[in-house]
Coordinates of N, CA, C and O in Angstrom, one line a residue:
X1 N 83.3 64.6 80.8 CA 83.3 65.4 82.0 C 84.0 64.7 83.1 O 83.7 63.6 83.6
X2 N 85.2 65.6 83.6 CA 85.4 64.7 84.7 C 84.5 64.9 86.3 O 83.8 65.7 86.6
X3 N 85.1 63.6 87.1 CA 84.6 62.7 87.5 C 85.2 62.6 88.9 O 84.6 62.5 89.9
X4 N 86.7 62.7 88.6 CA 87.6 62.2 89.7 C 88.8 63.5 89.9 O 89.2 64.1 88.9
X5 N 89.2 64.0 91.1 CA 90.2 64.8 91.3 C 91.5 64.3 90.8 O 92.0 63.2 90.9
X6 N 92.1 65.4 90.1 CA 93.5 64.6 89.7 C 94.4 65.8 90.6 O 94.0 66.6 91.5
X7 N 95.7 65.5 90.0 CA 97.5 65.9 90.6 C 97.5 67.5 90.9 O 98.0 68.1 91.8
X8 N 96.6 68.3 89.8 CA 96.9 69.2 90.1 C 95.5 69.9 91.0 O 95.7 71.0 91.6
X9 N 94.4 69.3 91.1 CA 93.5 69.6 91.7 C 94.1 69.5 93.3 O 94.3 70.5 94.1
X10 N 94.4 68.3 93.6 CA 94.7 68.1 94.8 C 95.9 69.3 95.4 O 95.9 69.9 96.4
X11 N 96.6 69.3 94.5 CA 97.6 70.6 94.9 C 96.9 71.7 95.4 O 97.0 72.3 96.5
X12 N 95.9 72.0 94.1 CA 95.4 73.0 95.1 C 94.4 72.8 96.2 O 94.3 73.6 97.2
X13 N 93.9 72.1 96.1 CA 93.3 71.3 97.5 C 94.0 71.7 98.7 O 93.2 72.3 99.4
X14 N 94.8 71.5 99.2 CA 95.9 71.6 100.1 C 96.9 73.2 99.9 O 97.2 74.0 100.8
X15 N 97.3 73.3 98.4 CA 97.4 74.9 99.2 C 96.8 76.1 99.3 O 97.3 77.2 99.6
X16 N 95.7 75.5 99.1 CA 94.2 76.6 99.8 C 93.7 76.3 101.0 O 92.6 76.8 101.2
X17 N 94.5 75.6 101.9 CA 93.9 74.8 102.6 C 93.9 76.1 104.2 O 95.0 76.5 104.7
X18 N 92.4 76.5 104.6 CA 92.5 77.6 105.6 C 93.1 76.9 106.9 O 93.7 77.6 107.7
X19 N 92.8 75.3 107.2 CA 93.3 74.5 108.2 C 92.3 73.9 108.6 O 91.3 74.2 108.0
X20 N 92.2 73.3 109.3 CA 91.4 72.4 110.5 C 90.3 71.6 109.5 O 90.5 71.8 108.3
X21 N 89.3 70.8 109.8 CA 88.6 69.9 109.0 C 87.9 70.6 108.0 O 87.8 71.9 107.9
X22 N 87.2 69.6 107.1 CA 86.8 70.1 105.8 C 85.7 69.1 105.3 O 86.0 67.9 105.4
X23 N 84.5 69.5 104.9 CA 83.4 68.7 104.4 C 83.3 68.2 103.1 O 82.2 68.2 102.5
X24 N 83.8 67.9 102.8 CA 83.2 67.8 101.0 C 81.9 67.2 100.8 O 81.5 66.1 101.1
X25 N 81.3 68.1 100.0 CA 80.5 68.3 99.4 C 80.5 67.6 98.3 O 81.5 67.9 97.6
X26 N 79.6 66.6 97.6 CA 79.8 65.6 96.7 C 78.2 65.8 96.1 O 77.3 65.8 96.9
X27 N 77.9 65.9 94.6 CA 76.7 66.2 94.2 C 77.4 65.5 93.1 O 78.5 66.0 92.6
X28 N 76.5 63.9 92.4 CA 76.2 63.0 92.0 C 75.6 62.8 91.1 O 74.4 62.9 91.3
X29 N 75.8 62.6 90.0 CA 75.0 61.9 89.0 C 74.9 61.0 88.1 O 75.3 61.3 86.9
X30 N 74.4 59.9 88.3 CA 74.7 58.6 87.6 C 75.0 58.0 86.8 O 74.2 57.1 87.2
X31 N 75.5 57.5 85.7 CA 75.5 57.2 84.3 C 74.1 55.8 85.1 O 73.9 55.2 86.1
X32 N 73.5 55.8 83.2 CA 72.7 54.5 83.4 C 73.2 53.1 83.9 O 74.2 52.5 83.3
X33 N 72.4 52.5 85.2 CA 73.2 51.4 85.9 C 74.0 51.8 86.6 O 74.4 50.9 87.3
X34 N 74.8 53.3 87.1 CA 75.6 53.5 87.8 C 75.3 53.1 89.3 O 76.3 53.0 90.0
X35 N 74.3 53.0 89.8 CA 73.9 53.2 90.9 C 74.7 52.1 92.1 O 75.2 52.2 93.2
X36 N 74.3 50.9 91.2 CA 75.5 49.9 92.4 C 76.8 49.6 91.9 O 77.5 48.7 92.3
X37 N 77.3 50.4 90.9 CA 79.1 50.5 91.2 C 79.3 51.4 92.2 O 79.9 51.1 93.2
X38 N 78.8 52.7 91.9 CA 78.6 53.2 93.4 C 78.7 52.7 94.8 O 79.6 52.9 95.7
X39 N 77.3 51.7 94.7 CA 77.2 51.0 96.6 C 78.1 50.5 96.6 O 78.4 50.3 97.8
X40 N 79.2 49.7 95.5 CA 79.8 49.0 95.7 C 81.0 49.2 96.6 O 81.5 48.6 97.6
X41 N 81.4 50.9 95.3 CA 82.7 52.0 95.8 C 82.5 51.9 97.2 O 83.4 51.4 98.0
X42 N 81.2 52.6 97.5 CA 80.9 53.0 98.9 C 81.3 52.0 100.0 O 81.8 52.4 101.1
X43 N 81.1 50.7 99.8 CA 81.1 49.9 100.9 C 82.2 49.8 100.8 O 82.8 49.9 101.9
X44 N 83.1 49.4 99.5 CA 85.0 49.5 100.0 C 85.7 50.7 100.1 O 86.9 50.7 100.3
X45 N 85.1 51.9 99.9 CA 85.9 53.1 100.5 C 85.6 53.3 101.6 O 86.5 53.9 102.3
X46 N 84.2 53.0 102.5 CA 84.8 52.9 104.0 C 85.7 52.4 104.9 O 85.9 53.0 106.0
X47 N 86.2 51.5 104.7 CA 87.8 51.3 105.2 C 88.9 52.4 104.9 O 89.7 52.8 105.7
X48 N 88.7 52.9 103.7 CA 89.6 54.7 103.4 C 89.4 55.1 104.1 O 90.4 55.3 104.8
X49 N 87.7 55.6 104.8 CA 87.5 56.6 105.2 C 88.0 56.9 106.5 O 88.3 58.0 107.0
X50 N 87.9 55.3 107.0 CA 88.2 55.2 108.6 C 89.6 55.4 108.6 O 90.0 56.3 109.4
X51 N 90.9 54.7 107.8 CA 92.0 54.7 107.8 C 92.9 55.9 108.0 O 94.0 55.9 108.6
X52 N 91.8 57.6 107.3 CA 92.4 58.4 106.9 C 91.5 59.8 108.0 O 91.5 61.1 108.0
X53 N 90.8 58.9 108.7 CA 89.8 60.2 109.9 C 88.8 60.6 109.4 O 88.1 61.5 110.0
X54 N 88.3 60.1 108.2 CA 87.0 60.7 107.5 C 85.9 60.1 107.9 O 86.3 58.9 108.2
X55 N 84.6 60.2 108.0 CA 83.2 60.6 108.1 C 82.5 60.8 107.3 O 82.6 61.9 106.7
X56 N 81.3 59.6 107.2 CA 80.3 60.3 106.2 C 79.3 61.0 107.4 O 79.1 60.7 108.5
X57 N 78.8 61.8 106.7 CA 77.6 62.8 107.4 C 76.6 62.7 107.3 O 75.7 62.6 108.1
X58 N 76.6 62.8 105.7 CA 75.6 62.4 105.1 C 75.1 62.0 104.0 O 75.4 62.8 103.1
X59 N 74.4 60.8 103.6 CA 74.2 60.3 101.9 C 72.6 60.8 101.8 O 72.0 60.9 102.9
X60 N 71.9 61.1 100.6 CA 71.2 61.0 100.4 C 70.6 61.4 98.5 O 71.0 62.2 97.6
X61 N 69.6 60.7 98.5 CA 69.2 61.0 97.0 C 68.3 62.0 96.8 O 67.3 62.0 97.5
X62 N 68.6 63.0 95.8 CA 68.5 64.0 95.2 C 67.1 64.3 95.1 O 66.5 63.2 94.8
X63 N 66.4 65.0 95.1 CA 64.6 64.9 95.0 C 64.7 66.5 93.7 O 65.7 66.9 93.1
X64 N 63.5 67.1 93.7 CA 63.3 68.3 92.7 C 63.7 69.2 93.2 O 63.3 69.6 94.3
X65 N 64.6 69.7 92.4 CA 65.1 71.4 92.9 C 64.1 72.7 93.0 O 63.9 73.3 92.0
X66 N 63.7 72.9 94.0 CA 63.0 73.8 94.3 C 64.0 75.6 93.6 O 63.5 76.4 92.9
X67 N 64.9 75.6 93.9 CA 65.7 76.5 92.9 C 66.9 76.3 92.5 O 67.9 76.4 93.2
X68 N 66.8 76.1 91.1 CA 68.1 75.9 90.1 C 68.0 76.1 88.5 O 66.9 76.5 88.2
X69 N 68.6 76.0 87.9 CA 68.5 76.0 86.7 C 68.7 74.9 86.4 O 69.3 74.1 87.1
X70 N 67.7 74.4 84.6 CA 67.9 73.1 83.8 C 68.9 72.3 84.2 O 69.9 72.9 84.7
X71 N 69.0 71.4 84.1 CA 70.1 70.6 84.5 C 70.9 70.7 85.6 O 72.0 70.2 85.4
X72 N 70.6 71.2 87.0 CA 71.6 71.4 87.7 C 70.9 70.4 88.9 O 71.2 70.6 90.1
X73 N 69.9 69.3 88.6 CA 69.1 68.6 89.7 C 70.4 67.4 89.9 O 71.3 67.3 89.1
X74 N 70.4 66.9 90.7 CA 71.4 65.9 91.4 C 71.0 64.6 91.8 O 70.0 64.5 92.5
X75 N 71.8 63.4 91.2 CA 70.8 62.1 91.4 C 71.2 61.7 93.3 O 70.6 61.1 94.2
X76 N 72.0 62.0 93.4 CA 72.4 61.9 95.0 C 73.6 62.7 95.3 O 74.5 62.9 94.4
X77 N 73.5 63.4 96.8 CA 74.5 64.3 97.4 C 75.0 63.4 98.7 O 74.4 62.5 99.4
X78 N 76.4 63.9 98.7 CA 76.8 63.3 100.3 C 77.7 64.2 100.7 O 78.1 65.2 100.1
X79 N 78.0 64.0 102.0 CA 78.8 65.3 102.7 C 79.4 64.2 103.8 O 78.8 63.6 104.7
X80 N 80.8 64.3 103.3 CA 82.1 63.8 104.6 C 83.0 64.6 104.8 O 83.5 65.5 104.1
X81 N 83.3 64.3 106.1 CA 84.0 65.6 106.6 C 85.3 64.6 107.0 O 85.2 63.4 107.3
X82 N 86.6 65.3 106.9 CA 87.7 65.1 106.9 C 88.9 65.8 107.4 O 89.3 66.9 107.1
X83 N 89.6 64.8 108.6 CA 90.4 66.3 109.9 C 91.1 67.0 109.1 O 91.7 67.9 109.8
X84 N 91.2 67.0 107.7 CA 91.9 68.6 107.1 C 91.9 68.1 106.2 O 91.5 67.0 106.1
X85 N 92.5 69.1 104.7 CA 92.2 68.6 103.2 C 93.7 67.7 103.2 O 93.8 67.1 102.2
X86 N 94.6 67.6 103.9 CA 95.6 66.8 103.2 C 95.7 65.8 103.6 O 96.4 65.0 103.1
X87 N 94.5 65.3 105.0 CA 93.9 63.5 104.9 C 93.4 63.1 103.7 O 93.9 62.1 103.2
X88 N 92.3 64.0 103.1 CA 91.7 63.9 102.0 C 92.4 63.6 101.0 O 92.0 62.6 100.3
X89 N 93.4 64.4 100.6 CA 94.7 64.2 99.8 C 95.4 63.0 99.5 O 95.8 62.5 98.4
X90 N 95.5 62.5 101.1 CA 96.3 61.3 100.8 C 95.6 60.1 100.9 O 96.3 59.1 100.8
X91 N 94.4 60.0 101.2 CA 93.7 59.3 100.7 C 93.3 58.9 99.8 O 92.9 57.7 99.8
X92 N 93.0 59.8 98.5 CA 92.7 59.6 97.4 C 94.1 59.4 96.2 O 94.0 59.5 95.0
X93 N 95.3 59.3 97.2 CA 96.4 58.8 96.1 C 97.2 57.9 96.9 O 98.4 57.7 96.7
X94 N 96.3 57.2 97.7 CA 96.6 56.3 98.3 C 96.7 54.7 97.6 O 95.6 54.1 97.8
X95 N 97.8 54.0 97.0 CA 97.7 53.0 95.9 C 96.3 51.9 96.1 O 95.8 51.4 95.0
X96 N 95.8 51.6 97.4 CA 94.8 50.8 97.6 C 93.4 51.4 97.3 O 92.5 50.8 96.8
X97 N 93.4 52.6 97.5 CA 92.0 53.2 97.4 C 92.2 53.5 95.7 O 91.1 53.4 95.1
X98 N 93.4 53.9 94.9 CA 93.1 53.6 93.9 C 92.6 52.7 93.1 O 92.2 53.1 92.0
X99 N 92.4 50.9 93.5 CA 92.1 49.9 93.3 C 90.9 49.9 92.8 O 90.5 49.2 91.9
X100 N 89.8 51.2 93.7 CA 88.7 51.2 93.5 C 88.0 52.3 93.2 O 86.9 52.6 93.5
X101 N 88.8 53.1 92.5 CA 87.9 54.2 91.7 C 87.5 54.1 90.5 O 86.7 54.9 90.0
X102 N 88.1 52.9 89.8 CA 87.5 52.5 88.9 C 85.4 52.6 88.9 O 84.4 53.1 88.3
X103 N 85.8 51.8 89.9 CA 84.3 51.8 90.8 C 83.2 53.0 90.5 O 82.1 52.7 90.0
X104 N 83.7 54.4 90.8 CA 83.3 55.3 91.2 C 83.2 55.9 89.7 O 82.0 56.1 89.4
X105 N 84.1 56.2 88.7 CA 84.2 56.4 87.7 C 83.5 56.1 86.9 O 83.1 57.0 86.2
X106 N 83.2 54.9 86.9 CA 82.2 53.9 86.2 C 81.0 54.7 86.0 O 80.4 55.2 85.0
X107 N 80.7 54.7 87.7 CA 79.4 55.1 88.1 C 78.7 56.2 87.5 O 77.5 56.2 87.1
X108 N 79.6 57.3 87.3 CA 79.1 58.8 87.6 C 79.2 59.7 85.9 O 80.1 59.7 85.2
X109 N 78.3 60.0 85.8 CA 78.5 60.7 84.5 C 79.1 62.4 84.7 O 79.9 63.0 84.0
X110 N 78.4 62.7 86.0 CA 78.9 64.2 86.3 C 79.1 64.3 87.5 O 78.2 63.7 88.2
X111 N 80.3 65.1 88.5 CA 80.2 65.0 90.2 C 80.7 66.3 90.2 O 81.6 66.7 89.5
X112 N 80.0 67.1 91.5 CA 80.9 68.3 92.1 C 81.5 67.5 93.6 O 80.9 66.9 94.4
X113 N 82.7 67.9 93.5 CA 83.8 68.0 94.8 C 83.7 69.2 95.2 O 84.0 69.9 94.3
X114 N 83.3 69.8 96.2 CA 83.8 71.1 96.7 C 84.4 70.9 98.4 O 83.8 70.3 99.3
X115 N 85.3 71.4 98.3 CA 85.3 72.1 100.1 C 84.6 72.8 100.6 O 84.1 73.9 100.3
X116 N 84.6 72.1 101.7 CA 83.8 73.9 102.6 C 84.6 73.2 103.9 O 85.0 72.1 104.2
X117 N 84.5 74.9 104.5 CA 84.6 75.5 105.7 C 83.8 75.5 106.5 O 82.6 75.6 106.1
X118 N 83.9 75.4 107.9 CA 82.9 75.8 108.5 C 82.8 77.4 109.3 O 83.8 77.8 109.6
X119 N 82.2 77.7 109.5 CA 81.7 79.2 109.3 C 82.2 79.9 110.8 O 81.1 80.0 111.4
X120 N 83.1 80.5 111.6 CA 83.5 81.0 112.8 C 82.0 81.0 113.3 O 81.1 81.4 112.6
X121 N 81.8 80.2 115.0 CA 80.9 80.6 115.6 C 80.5 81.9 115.6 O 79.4 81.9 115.0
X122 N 80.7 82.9 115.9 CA 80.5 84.2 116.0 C 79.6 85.2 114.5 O 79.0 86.3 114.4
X123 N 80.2 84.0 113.7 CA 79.9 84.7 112.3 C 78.2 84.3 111.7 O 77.6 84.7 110.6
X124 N 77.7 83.4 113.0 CA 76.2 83.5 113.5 C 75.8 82.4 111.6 O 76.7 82.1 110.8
X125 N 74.3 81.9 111.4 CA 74.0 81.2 110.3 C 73.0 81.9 109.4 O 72.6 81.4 108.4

């Protein structure tokens, strides 16, 4: 199962891109022991994150899904937001931050990436 955005994901990454900043959405799940290749990832992709304008928002671990189906519970979600998808872009094909996705790879048995938007004021919550 992949794990990691590749060449052609990122393409479309960017030419879907509506403009202005972008959250991603990260929904996590561990291989056994993954948990501190992870902290590890985490503590050396903050220097990415700052390099490239990104923000974490938010980390946290996954509790019981009140509604989902089998299998769709999450060992940890995080949400960083990013001044547009083609920071994102070039940060993750950036030769140094490659250094350490190994890291992250390791870690994760299954991950969703998604974008989001954020919603026109007007268009109310």
């Amino acid at each position: 199962m992949a794990v990691d955005p590749r060449g052609a994901d990122l393409a479309r990454l960017v030419a879907e891109d509506p403009g202005g900043p972008v959250v991603m959405l990260n929904l996590l799940r561990f291989a056994p022991d993954g948990r501190a290749s992870y902290e590890e990832y985490s503590r050396r992709a903050a220097a990415f994150l700052k390099r490239y304008g990104g923000e974490l928002l938010y980390a946290g671990d996954g509790g019981t899904p009140l509604v989902a189906e089998d299998g769709q519970a999450w060992d940890a979600v995080l949400l960083v937001r990013y001044p547009d998808r083609a920071a994102f872009s070039r940060m993750v094909a950036d030769p140094e931050y490659q250094e350490i996705t190994d890291l992250r790879s390791r870690a994760l048995t299954e991950a969703v990436l998604q974008p989001t938007s954020p919603w026109p004021a007007d268009r109310g919550a």
